[in-house]
Every structure is written in C-alpha cells, then in structure tokens.
C-alpha positions as a printed NumPy array, in Angstrom:
array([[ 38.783,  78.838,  38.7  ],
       [ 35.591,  78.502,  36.313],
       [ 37.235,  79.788,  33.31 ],
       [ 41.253,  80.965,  32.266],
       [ 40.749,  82.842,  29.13 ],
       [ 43.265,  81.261,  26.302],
       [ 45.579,  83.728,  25.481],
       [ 44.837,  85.82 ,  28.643],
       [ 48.171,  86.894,  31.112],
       [ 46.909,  84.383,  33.46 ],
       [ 46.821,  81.747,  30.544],
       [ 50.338,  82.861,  29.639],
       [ 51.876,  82.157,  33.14 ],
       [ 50.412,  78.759,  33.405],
       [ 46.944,  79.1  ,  35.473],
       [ 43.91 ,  76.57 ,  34.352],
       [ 40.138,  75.815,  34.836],
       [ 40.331,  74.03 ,  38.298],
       [ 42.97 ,  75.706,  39.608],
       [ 42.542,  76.429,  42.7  ],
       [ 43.989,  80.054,  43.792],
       [ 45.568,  80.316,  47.235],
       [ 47.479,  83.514,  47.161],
       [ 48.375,  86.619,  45.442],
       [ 51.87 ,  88.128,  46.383],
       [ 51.798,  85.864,  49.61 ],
       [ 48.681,  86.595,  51.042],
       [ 45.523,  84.525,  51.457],
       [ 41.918,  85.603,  49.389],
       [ 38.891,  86.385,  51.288],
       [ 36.574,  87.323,  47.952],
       [ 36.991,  88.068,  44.096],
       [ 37.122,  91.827,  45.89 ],
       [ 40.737,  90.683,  47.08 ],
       [ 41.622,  89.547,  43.876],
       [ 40.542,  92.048,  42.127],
       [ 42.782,  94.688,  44.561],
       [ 45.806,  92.869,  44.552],
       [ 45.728,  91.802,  40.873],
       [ 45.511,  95.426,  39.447],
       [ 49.019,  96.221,  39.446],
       [ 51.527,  95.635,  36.027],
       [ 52.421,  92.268,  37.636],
       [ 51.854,  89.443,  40.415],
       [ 52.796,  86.098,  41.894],
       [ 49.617,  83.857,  42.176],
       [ 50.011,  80.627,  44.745],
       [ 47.196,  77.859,  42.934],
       [ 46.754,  74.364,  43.656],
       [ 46.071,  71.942,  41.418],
       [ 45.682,  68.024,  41.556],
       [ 46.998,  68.111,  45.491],
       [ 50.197,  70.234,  44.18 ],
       [ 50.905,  73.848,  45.375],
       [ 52.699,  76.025,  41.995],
       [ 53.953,  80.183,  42.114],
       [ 53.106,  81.615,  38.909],
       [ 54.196,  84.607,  37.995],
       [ 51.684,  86.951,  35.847],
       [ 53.127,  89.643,  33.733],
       [ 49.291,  91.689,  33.414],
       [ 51.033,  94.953,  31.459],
       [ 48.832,  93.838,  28.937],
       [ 45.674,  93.944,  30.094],
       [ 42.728,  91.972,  32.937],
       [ 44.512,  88.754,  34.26 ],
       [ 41.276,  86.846,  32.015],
       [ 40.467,  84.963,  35.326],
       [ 36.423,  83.939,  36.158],
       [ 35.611,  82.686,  39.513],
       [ 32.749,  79.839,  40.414],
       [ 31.967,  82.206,  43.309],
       [ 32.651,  85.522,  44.256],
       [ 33.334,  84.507,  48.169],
       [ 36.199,  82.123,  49.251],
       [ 35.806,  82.297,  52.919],
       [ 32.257,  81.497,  52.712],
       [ 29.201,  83.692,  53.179],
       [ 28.408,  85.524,  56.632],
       [ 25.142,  84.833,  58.004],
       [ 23.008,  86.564,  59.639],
       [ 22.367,  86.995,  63.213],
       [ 19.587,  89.251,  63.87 ],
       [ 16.145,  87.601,  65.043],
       [ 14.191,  90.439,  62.818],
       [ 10.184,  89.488,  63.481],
       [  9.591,  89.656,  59.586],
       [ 12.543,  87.972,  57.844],
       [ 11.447,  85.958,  55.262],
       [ 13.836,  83.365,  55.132],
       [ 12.552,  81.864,  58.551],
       [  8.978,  81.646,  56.988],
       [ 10.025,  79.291,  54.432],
       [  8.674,  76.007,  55.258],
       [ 10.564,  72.95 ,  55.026],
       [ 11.553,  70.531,  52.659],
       [ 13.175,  72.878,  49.522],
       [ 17.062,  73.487,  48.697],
       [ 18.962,  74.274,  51.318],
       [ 20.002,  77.441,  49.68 ],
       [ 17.161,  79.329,  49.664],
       [ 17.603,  78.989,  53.769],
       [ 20.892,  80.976,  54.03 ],
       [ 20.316,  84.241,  55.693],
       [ 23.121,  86.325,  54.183],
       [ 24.645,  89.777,  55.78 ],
       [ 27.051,  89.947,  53.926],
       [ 28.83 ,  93.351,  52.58 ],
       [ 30.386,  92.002,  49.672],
       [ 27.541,  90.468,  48.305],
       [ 25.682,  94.428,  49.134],
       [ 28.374,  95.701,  46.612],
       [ 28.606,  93.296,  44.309],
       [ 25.233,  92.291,  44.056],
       [ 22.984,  94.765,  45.467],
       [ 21.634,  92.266,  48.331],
       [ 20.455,  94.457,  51.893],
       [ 22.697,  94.474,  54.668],
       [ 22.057,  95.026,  58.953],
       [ 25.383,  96.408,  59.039],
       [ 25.128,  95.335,  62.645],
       [ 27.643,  92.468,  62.012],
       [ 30.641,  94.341,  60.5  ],
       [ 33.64 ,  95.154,  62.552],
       [ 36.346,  98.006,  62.596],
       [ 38.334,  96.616,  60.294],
       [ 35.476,  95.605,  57.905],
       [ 34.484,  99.205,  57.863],
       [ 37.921,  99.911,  57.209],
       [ 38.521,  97.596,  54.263],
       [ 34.818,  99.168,  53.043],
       [ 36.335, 102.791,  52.841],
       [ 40.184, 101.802,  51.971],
       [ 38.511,  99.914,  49.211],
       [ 35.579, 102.222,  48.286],
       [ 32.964,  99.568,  48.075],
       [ 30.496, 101.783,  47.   ],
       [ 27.471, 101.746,  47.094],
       [ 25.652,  99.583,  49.818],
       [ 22.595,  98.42 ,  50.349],
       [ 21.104,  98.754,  54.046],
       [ 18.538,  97.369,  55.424],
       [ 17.408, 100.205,  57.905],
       [ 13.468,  99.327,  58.868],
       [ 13.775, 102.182,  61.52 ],
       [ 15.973, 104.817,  63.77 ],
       [ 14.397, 104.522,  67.159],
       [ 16.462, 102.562,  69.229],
       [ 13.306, 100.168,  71.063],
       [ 11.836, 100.025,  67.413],
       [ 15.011,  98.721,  66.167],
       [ 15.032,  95.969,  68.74 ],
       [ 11.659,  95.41 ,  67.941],
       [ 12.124,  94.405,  64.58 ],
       [ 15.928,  93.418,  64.242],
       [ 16.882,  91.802,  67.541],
       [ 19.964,  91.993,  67.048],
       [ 22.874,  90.082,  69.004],
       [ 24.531,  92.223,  71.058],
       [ 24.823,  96.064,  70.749],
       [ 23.41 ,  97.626,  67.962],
       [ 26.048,  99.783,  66.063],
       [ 24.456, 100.029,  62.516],
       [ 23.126, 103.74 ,  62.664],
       [ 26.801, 104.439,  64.101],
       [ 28.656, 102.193,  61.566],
       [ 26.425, 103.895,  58.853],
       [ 27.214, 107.29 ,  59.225],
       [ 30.674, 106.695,  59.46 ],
       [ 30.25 , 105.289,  56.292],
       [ 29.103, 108.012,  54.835],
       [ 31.49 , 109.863,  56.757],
       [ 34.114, 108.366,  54.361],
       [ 31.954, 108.429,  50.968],
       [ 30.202, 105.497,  50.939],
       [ 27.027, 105.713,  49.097],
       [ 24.122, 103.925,  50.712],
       [ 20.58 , 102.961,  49.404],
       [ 18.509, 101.986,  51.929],
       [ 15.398,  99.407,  52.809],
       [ 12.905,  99.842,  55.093],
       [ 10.251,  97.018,  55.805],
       [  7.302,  98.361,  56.768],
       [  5.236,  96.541,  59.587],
       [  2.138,  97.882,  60.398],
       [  1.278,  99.774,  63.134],
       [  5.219,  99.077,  64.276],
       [  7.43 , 101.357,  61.857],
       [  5.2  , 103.194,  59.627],
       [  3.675, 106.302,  60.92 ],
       [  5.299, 108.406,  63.156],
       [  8.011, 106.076,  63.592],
       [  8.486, 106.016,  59.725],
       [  8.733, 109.938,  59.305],
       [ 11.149, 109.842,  62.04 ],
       [ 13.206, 107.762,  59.796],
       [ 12.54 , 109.387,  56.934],
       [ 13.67 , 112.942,  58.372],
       [ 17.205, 110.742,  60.273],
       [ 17.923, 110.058,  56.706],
       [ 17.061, 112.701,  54.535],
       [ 20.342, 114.589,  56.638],
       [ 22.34 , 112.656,  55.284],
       [ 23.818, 112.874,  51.767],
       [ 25.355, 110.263,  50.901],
       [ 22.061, 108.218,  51.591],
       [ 21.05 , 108.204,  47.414],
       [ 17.617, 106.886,  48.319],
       [ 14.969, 104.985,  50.38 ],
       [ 12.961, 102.124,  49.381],
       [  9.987, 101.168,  51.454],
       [  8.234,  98.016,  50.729],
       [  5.358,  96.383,  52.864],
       [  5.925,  93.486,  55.346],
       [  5.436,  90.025,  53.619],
       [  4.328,  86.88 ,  55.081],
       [  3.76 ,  82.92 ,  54.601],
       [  1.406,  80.287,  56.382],
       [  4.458,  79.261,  57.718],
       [  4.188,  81.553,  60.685],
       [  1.975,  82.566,  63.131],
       [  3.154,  86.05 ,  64.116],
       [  1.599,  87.642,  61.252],
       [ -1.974,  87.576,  59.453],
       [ -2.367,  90.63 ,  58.01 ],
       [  0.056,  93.209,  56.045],
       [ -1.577,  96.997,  54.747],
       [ -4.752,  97.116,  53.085],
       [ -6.359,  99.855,  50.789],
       [ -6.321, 102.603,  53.663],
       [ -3.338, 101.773,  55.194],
       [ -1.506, 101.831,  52.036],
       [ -2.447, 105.029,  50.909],
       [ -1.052, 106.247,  54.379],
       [  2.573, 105.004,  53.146],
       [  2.068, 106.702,  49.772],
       [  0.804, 110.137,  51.156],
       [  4.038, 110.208,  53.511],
       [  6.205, 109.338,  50.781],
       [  4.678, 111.634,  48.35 ],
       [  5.399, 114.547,  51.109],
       [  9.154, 113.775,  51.304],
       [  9.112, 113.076,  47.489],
       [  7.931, 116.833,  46.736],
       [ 10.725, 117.8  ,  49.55 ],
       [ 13.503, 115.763,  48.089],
       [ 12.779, 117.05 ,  44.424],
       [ 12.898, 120.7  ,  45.581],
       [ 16.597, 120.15 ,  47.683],
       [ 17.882, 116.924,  45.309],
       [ 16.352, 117.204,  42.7  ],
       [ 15.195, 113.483,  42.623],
       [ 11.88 , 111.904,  44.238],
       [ 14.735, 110.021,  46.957],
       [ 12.339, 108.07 ,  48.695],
       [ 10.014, 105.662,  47.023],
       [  7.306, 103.127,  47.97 ],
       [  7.102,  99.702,  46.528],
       [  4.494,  98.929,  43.386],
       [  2.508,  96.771,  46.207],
       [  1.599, 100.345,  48.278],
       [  0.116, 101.601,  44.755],
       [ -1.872,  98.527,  43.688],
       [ -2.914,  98.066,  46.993],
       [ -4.148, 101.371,  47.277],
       [ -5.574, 101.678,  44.109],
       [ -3.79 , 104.987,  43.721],
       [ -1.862, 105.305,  39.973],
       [  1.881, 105.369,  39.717],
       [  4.179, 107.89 ,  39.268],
       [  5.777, 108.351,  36.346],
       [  8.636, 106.781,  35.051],
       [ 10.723, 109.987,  35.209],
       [  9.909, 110.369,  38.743],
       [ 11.683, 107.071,  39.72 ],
       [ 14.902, 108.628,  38.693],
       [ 16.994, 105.877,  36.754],
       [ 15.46 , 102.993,  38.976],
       [ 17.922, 103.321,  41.814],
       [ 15.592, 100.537,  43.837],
       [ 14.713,  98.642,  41.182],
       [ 16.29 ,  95.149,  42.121],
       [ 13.965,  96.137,  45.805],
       [ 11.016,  95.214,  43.782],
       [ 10.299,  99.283,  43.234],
       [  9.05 , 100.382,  39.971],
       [  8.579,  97.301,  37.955],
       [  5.408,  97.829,  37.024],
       [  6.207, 101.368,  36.068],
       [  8.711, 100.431,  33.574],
       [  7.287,  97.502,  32.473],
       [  3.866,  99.253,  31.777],
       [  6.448, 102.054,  29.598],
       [  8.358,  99.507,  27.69 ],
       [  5.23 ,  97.74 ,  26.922],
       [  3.083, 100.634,  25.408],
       [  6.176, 101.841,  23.162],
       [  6.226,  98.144,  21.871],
       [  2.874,  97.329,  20.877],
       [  3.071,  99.046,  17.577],
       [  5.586,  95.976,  17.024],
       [  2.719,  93.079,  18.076],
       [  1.227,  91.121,  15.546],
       [ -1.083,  88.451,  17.255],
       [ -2.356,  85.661,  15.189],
       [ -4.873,  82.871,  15.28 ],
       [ -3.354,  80.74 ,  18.378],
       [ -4.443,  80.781,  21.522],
       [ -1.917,  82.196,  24.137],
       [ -2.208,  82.308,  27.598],
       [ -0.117,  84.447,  29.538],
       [  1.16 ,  82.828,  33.278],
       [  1.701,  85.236,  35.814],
       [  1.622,  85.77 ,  39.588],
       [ -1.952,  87.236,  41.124],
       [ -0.666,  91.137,  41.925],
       [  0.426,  91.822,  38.525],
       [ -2.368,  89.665,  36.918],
       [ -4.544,  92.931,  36.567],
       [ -1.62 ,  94.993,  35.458],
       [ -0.886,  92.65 ,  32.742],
       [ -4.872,  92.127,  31.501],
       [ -5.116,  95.863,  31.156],
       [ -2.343,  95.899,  29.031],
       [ -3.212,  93.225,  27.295],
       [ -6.795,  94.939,  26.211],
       [ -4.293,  97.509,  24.361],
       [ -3.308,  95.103,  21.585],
       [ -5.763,  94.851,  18.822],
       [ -7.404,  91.767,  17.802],
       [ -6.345,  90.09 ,  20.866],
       [ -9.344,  87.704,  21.392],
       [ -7.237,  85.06 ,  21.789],
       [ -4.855,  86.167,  23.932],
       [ -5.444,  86.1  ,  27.714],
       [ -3.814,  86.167,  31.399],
       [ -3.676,  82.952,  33.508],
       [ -3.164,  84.574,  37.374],
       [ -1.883,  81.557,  39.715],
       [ -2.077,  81.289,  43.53 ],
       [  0.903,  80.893,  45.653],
       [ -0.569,  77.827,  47.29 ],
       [  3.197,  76.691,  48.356],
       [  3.914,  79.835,  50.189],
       [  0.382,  81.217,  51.023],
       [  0.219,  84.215,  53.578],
       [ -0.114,  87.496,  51.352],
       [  2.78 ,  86.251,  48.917],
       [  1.313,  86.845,  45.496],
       [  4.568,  88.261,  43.599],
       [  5.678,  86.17 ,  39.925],
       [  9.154,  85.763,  41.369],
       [  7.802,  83.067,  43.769],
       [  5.73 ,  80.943,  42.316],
       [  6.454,  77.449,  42.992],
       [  6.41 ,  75.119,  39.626],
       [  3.075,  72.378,  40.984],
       [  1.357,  75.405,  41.505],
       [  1.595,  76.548,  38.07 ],
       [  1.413,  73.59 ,  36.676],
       [ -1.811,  72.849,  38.849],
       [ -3.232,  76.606,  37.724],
       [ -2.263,  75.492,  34.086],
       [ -4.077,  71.792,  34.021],
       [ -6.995,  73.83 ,  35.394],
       [ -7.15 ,  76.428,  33.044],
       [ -7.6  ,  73.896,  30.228],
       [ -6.811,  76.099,  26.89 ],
       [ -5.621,  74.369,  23.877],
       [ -2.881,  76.691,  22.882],
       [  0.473,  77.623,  24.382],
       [  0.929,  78.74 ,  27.992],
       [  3.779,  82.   ,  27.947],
       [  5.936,  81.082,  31.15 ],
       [  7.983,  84.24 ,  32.736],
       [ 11.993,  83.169,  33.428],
       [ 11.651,  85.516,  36.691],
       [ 10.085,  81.788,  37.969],
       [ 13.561,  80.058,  37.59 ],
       [ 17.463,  80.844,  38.985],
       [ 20.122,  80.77 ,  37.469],
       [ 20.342,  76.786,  37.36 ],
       [ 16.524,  76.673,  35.605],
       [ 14.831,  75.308,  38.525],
       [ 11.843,  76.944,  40.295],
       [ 11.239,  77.245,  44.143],
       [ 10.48 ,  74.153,  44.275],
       [ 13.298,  72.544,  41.911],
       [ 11.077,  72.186,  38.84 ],
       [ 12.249,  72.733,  35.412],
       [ 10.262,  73.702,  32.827],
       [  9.511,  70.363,  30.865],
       [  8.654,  69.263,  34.785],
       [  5.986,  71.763,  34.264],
       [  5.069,  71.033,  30.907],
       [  4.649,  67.237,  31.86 ],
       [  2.538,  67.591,  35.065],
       [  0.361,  70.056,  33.137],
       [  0.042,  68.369,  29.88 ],
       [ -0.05 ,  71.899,  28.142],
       [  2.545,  73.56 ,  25.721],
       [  4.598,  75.929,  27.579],
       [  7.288,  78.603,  26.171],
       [  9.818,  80.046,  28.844],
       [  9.953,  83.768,  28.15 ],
       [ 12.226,  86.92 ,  29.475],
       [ 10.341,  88.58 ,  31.627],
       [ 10.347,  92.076,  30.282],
       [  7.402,  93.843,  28.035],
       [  9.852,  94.041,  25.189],
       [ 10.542,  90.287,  25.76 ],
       [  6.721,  89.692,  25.767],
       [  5.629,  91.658,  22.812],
       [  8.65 ,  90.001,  20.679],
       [  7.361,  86.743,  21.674],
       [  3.814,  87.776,  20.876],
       [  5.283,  88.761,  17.532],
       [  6.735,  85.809,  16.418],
       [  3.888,  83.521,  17.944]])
C-alpha cells in the first residue's frame, strides 16, 4: 500500500503504508479492479503482510471508501503483448533507454483504467467474462483492419485470431469500445479502410474510431515513408464521408482522423464542436483543435513584457504554435524554438517525444538571452524525459534559463502573463 488514509475504515482496522495486501474475504488480488469489487460491500476481511508476518483485519466500511491507495494498479504483473504487428512502435525503439518504455502492454485493465489500446487477441473466456460480469466499460481496441489476410498482415498474431469475434461479443454484452486504427499506406487505408469503416459503423456500441497515420524511427528498416500531402487528404476525404453519415444516424462525427492527416494535408480542422467531447483525445486526435480554442479565448488575458521568451516545442506543432503566437500583440520578443527528434529520427516529430540532448542541443544552438518555455508533455510522471533527463539536466547542458510549463494554451498564456 502507497498510502492508508488516517482516520479511514482501513486505518481503523489496523492496515498501514507498506502493507502488503494478500486477500480480501479469502481470495487472492489480480488488480486494484479486484479490490475495488470485493471491497464495496458494508464490510470485509483483508489478509496483509507486513515485516514477513501474515495479519486478518477486519474492515467495518459502513462508513464510507476503505481510504486505501495502491503503488500500482496490477498485482499479477502486466500482460504483454504477443502480436508481431509490422508497425509497433515499441520494437523501433533503439537501445540503451529505461527498460520501461520497452514493455509492450495488452493489457485490458490498463484499456479501462487508463485508456491504453488493446489486440483483444490475447483475452480468454473467462477474461471476457470477468469484462462483462464486471462492466469494464469502455475499452480501447486497437482494430487497424477487418479483412482477415490484412489482419495478419499487420498484427501477426500468435495463434488464431479471435478479436473481431471477442469484440462483438463484447458489445454483445454492453461493452463500449473506442477503437484505433493505424493506418499503413497502401496496406489498410483505401478500400481496405472503408471496409472497416462500414464493419464498424454496424455496430453500436463502437462510440468511435480514431485513425492516426503509421509512425516510424531510424531504428528500422521496414519503413521509409508514412502519407504525404496527397495521400493524406485521401484519409480525410474518407473520413469526412462517414463523418457526414455518422452525424445524420448518431448524431456525432464517430470517426475521426488524427491532427497529423490535417497538417499534413494542409487541409483546416474541424471544429471543436465536431470532435464531440474529445472521445480520442488521449489517441493524439484533436489537440491542436482544442488547444488552438483555449488559446484564442485566453489571449485577452496575455500581457507580454520586455524579456525575451522562447517557446520549445516539437517540429509538427512548431507552425501551429508561431501562428498563434503572431495573435498576441507586441510580441516581438516572443518566439518558437522547433527541435528535431534526432534520438528517434524516422518521421517522429510529435512534442511528447523529444528526447532531453536534443533539446538541450536545439536550445545551445538557438543562442537567445532570455528564458526558454519547456512543455511538461516532455517528462513522465517521475520528471525524466525519454532519455532520463531532468530538467536542470537540460538547463546545465544548454547553459540557458529554462521554465517547465503545463502544456495546455491556458497554461501557456498564464505563464506568458506572469513572465
């Protein structure tokens, strides 16, 4: 246990920070899930172990949550993945950074919990039974296509492929399902990709489609090429078409192509009411939609002043942000630092993954005497970049004064305020 909250039920019957939890009622944990089932009752036994020593406690809960946080949501570790798909991005990393940024997860709980994409061509019977008994709802799915040789094109998967059977029975039971679709050109876009696009849009309980573009290192040699300016205005004329469908029978756009398609394509966005709450937001789809929104109601709020600031970002939303940037009055001194992904190369050019030496390197180039605005999208949760450099690493290497920002517009113009 991370944390017992004092004066909690759980705090009352005796359970501490460190305590290890074994049990609840007699029966082994899997995941916080399990927990969270068996502990929603008036009252429980919990099994812990602490310093070598195995306790019962009993926890009267008639007042309220047990006050229990986890250090992790999964006990019995994470499942992997075993699919060989031809453009996972894990198995373009190249070596040499922390080893968890090479686990391949396919894991349901961590598609409910946290949003991450899911094969479903690992889960058995009885994990689509615990899915529906439990109405872990929704999921994420990782699709990429319906055509059976397609699918083994692109997935590989071990053994017989059961997703587009596990799915619908899924839904069959009222699971909710938002699903991904990587496309690869001249493999699953197309024909192949209205295919998909008409398998799904059956099916009601899928609450929408996300399509993003394949995306590749130098650390591979399958790919050297993703969608250009033609290619992606393909993707966005096909999903405009089921958009106009989906709106007229759902009343939502349903299907939506990733910010990359539009600058790309040099094609505008849709508006933000067309992107209907964000449902693929965490997919990478409609960031620069809302962020554009959020940053033209705040500029009333932005008073620049005298300093120099230099805005760090990755090179696709580089352009974004300099447009926006020309919005703001009396911004001489305010510009927009775009850095290369030198680490990961290929056509990565996202903020997200920029490794810390190369903007540090970008920064000591650059040169300005003022203060460099840093996004926190760069770091996790432990402050480290992709490369495990904190932000005073950063600083040091570039001998420059850097602030770590949020990473929102409203973030931005507050800092821009105060600076």
């Amino acid at each position: 246990m991370a944390r017992v909250r004092f004066g909690s039920p759980a705090w009352r019957a005796g359970m501490r920070r460190g305590d290890r939890v074994l049990a609840v009622d007699g029966r082994p944990l899997r995941d916080v899930l399990d927990w969270q089932w068996r502990t929603s009752g008036e009252s429980f036994e919990v099994e812990v172990s602490r310093g070598g020593r195995r306790r019962v406690l009993s926890v009267d809960a008639r007042r309220g949550p047990a006050g229990v946080e986890f250090d992790g949501v999964l006990f019995d570790g994470v499942r992997r993945c075993h699919n060989a798909c031809s453009f996972c991005f894990v198995a373009q990393l190249p070596k040499g950074l922390r080893p968890s940024l090479y686990v391949r997860d396919d894991d349901y709980r961590l598609s409910f919990l946290h949003g991450n994409f899911i094969t479903l061509t690992n889960l058995s019977d009885e994990d689509v039974e615990r899915i529906l008994e439990e109405r872990l709802s929704p999921l994420h799915v990782s699709l990429h296509a319906v055509d059976p040789e397609v699918r083994r094109r692109l997935i590989a998967p071990r053994g017989e492929d059961r997703a587009l059977e596990v799915m619908d029975r899924l839904l069959a039971g009222g699971i909710a399902v938002h699903v991904q679709i990587v496309a690869v050109p001249g493999v699953n876009d197309g024909a192949v990709l209205r295919e998909t696009l008409e398998y799904l849009v059956q099916r009601a309980g899928v609450e929408s489609v996300g399509i993003v573009p394949l995306g590749f290192t130098k650390h591979q040699r399958r790919f050297s090429s993703s969608y250009d300016r033609d290619s992606a205005s393909e993707i966005i004329a096909l999903v405009s078409e089921f958009q106009a469908k989906a709106r007229a029978s759902r009343g939502v756009s349903w299907v939506y192509a990733a910010d990359e398609f539009y600058l790309l394509a040099g094609i505008p966005f849709p508006p933000g009411e067309e992107y209907d709450g964000y449902p693929q937001y965490e997919n990478g789809i409609g960031l620069v939609r809302s962020f554009v929104d959020e940053f033209e109601a705040a500029i009333p709020a932005v008073a620049p002043r005298g300093r120099r600031i230099v805005l760090v970002t990755g090179e696709m939303f580089a352009p974004v942000l300099s447009g926006l940037v020309r919005l703001i009055p009396g911004t001489e001194r305010l510009s927009v630092l775009p850095v290369p992904n030198t680490l990961l190369g290929g056509n990565v050019a996202v903020t997200g993954l920029l490794a810390g030496e190369d903007i540090a390197r970008a920064i000591a180039a650059d040169g300005a005497q003022g203060t460099y605005l840093v996004p926190d999208i760069v770091l996790n949760s432990d402050a480290l970049t992709l490369d495990d450099m904190t932000a005073r690493d950063i600083q040091r290497q570039a001998a420059a004064r850097i602030r770590v920002i949020g990473s929102t517009a409203a973030d931005l113009c507050a800092e821009l305020a105060r600076l």
